[in-house]
mmCIF file of C-alpha atoms in Angstrom:
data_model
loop_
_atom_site.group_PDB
_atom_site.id
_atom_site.type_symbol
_atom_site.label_atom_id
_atom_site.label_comp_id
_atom_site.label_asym_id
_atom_site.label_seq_id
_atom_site.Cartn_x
_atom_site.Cartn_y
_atom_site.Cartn_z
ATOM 1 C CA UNK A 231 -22.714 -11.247 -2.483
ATOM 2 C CA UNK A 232 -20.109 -13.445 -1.160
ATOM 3 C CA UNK A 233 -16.753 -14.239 -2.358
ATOM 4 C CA UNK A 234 -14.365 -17.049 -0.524
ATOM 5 C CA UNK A 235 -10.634 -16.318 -0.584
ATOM 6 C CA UNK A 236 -9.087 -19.543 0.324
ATOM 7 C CA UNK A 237 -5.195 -18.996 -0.679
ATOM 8 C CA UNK A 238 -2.434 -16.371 -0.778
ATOM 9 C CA UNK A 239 -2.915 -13.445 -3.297
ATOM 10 C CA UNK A 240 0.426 -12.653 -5.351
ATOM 11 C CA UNK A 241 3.575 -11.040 -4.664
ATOM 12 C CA UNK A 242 2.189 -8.288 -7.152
ATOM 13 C CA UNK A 243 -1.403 -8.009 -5.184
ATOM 14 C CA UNK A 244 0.063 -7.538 -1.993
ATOM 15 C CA UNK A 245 3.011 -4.777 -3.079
ATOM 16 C CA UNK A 246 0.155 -3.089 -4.700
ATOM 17 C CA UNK A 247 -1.797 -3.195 -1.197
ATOM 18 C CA UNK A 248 1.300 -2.204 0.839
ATOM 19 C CA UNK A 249 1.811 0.664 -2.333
ATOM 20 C CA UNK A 250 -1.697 1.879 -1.863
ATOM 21 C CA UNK A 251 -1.762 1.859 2.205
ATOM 22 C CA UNK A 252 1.713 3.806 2.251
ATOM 23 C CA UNK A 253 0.188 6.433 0.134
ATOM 24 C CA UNK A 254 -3.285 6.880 1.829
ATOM 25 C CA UNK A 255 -3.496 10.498 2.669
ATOM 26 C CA UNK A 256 -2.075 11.221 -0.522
ATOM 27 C CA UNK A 257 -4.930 9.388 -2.436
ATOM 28 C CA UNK A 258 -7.619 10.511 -0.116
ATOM 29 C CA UNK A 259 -6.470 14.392 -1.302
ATOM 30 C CA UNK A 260 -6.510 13.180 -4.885
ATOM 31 C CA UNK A 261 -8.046 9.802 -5.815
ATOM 32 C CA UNK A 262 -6.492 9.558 -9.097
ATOM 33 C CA UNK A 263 -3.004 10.741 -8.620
ATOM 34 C CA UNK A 264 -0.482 7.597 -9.570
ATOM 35 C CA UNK A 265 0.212 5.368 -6.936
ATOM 36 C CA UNK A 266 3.962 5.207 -6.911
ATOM 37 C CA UNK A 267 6.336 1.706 -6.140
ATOM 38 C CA UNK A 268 7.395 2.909 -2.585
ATOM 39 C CA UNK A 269 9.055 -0.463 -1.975
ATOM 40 C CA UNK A 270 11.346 0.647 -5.152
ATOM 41 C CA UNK A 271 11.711 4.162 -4.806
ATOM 42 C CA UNK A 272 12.955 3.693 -0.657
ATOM 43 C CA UNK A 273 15.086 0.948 -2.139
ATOM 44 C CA UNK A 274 16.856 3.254 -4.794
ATOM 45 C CA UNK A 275 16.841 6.095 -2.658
ATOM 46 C CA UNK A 276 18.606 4.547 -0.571
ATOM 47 C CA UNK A 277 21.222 3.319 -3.036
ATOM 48 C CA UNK A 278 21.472 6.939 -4.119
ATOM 49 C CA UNK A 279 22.324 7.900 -0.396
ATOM 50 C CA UNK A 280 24.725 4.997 -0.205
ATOM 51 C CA UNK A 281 26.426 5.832 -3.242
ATOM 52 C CA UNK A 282 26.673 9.794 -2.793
ATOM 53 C CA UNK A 283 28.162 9.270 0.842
ATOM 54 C CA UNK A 284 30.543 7.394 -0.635
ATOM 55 C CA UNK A 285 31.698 9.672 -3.241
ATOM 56 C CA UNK A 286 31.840 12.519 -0.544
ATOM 57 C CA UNK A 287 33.784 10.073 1.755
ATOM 58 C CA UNK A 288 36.513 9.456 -1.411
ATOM 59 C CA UNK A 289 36.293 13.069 -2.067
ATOM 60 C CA UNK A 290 37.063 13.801 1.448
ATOM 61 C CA UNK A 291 40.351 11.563 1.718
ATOM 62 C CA UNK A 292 41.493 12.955 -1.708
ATOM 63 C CA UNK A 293 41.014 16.792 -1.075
ATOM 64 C CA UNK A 294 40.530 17.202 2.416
ATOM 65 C CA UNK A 295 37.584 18.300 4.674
ATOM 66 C CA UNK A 296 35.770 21.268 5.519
ATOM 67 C CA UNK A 297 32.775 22.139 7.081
ATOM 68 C CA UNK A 298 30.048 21.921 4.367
ATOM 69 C CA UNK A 299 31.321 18.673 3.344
ATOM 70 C CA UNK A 300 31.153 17.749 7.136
ATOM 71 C CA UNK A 301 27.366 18.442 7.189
ATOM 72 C CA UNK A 302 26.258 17.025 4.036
ATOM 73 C CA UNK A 303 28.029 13.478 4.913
ATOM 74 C CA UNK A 304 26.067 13.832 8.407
ATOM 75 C CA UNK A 305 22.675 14.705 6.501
ATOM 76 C CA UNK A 306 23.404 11.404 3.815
ATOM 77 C CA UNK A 307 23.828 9.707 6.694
ATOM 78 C CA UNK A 308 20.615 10.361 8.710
ATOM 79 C CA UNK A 309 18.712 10.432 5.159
ATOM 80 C CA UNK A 310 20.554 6.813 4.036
ATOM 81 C CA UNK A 311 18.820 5.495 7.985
ATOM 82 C CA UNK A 312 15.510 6.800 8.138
ATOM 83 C CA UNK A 313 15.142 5.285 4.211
ATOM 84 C CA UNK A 314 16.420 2.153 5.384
ATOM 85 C CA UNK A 315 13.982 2.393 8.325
ATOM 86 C CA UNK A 316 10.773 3.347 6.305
ATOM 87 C CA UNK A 317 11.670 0.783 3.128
ATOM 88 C CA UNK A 318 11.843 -2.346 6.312
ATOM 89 C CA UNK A 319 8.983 -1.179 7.244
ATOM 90 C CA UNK A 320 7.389 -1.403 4.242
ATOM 91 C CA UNK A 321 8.424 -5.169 3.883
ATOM 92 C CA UNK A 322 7.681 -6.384 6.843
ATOM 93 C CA UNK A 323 4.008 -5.106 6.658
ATOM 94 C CA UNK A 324 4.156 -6.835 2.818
ATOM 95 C CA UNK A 325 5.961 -9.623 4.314
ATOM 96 C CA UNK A 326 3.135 -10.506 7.255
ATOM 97 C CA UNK A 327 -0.320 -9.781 4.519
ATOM 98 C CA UNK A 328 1.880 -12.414 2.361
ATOM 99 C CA UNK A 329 1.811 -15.063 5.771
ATOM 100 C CA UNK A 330 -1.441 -14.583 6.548
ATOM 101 C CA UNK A 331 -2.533 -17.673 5.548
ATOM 102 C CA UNK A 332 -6.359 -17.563 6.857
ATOM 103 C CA UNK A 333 -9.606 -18.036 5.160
ATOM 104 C CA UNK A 334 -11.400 -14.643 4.335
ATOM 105 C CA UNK A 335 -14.837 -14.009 3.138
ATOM 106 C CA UNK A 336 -15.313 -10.448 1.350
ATOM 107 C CA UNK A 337 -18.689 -9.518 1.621
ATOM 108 C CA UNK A 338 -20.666 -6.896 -0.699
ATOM 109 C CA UNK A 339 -24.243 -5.858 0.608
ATOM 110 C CA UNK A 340 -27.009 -3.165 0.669
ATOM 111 C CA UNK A 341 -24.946 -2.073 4.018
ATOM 112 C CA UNK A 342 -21.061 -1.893 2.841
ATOM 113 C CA UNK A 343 -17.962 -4.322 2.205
ATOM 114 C CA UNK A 344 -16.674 -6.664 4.579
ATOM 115 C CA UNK A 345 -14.041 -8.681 4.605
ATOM 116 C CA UNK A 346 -14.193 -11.422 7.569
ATOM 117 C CA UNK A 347 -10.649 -13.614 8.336
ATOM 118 C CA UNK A 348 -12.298 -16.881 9.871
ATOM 119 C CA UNK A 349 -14.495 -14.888 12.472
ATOM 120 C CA UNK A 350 -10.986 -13.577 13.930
ATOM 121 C CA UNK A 351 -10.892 -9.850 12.754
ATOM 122 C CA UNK A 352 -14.127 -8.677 10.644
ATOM 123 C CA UNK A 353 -13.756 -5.070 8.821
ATOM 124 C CA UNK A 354 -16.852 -3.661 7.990
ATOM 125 C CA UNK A 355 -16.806 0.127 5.854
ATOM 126 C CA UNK A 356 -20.130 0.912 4.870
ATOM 127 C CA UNK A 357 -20.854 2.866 1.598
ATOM 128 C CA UNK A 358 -21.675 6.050 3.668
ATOM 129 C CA UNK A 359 -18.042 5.872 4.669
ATOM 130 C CA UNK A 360 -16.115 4.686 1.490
ATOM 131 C CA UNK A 361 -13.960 7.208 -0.351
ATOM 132 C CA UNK A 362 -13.581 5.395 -3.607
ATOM 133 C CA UNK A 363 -12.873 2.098 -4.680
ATOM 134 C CA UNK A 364 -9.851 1.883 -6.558
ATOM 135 C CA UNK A 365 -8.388 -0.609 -8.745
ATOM 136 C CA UNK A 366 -4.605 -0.145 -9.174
ATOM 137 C CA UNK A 367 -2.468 -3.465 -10.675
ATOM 138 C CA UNK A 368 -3.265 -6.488 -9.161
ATOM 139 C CA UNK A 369 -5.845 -5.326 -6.187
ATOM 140 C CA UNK A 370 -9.118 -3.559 -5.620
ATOM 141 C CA UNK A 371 -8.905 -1.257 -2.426
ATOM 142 C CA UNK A 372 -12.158 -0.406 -0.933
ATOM 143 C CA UNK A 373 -10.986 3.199 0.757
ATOM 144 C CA UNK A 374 -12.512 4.052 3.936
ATOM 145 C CA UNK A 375 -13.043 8.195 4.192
ATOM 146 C CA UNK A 376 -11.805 8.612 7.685
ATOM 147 C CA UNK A 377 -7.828 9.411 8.176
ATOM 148 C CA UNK A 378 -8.048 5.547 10.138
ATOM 149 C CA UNK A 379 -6.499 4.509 6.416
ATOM 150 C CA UNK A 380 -8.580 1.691 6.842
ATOM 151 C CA UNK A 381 -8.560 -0.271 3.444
ATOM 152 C CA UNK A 382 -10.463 -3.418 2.397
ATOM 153 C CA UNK A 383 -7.979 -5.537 -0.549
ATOM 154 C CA UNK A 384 -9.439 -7.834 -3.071
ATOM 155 C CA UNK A 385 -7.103 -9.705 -5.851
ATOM 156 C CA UNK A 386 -8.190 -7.715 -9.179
ATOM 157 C CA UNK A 387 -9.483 -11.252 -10.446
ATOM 158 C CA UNK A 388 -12.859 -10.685 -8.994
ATOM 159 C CA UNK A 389 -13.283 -7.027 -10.876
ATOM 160 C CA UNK A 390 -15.927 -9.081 -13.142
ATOM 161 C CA UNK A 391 -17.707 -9.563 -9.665
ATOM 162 C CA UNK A 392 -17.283 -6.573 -7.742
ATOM 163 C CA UNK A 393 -17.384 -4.226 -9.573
ATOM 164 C CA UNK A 394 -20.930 -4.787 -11.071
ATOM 165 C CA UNK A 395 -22.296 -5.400 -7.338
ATOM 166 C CA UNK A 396 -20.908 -1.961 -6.614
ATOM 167 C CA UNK A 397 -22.243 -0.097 -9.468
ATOM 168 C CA UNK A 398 -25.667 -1.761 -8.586
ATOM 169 C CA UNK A 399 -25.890 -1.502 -5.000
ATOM 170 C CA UNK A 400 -24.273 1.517 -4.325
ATOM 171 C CA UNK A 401 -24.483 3.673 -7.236
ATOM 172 C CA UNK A 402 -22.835 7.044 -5.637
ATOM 173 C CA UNK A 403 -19.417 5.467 -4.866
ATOM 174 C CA UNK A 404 -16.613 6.556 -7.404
ATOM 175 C CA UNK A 405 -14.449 3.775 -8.717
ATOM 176 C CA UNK A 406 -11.788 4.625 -9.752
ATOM 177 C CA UNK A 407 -9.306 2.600 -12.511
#
């Protein structure tokens, strides 16, 4: 089976990618833990950091300084620029899948899934090698078992497709929804 994907999935489909690649260890451990919003919790973590250095900073000028206080602005402060750093990172991967503006052709056979980007980068997990196939909001991820956190993406539109093919050809792989 063959399915062309000739346009851009939605902002949705690919936060729910980026949300699901961001927290593959964590779903290879437990398939059907909750896939959390990374993109919002970084994003109000960060506000949090913001907003409690702040407080410590007016706190400081009030009352003084001492030592404690010292540390914990220091600590806010390294915590406020890694979150930055991880929640950029984050968009930037969400930002190029949403550019990516070539032709792909998923493939389901007897083998595996495939998904081929106009003969430029072909990913190939065979069903001996898939995890799980989960469908979370707006995507399918085909989960590759190895800690590569190789993932195959397919807009949740073509469940009615997939997901029958799956259950057909490869009976033994979990899906989970």
């Amino acid at each position: 089976m063959q399915i062309l994907i000739d346009h851009n999935g939605s902002d949705a489909f690919y936060t729910d990618a980026v949300n699901m690649m961001a927290q593959y260890r964590s779903l290879l451990k437990k398939p059907g833990r909750k896939v959390e919003n990374m993109l919002q919790t970084y994003k109000l973590l960060g506000i949090a950091a913001a907003v409690m250095f702040v407080i410590m900073a007016a706190m400081t000028i009030a009352w003084g300084s001492d030592t404690l206080t010292k540390v914990l602005m220091a600590l806010l402060a390294v915590l406020f620029v890694f979150d930055i750093a991880y929640y950029s990172a984050l968009k930037k991967l969400r930002k190029r899948m949403m550019d990516d503006k070539r032709t792909s052709i998923l493939t389901l056979d007897e083998n595996g899934v495939e998904l081929n980007k106009e003969d430029e980068q072909v990913v190939r997990i065979a069903w001996d090698n898939l995890a799980f196939v989960r469908i979370y909001g707006e995507c399918i991820g085909f989960v590759s078992k190895d800690v590569s956190g190789l993932i195959v993406f397919v807009e949740r539109r073509y469940e009615g497709q997939v997901i029958p093919y799956v259950r057909e050809t490869a009976p033994g792989v979990t899906i989970i929804s």
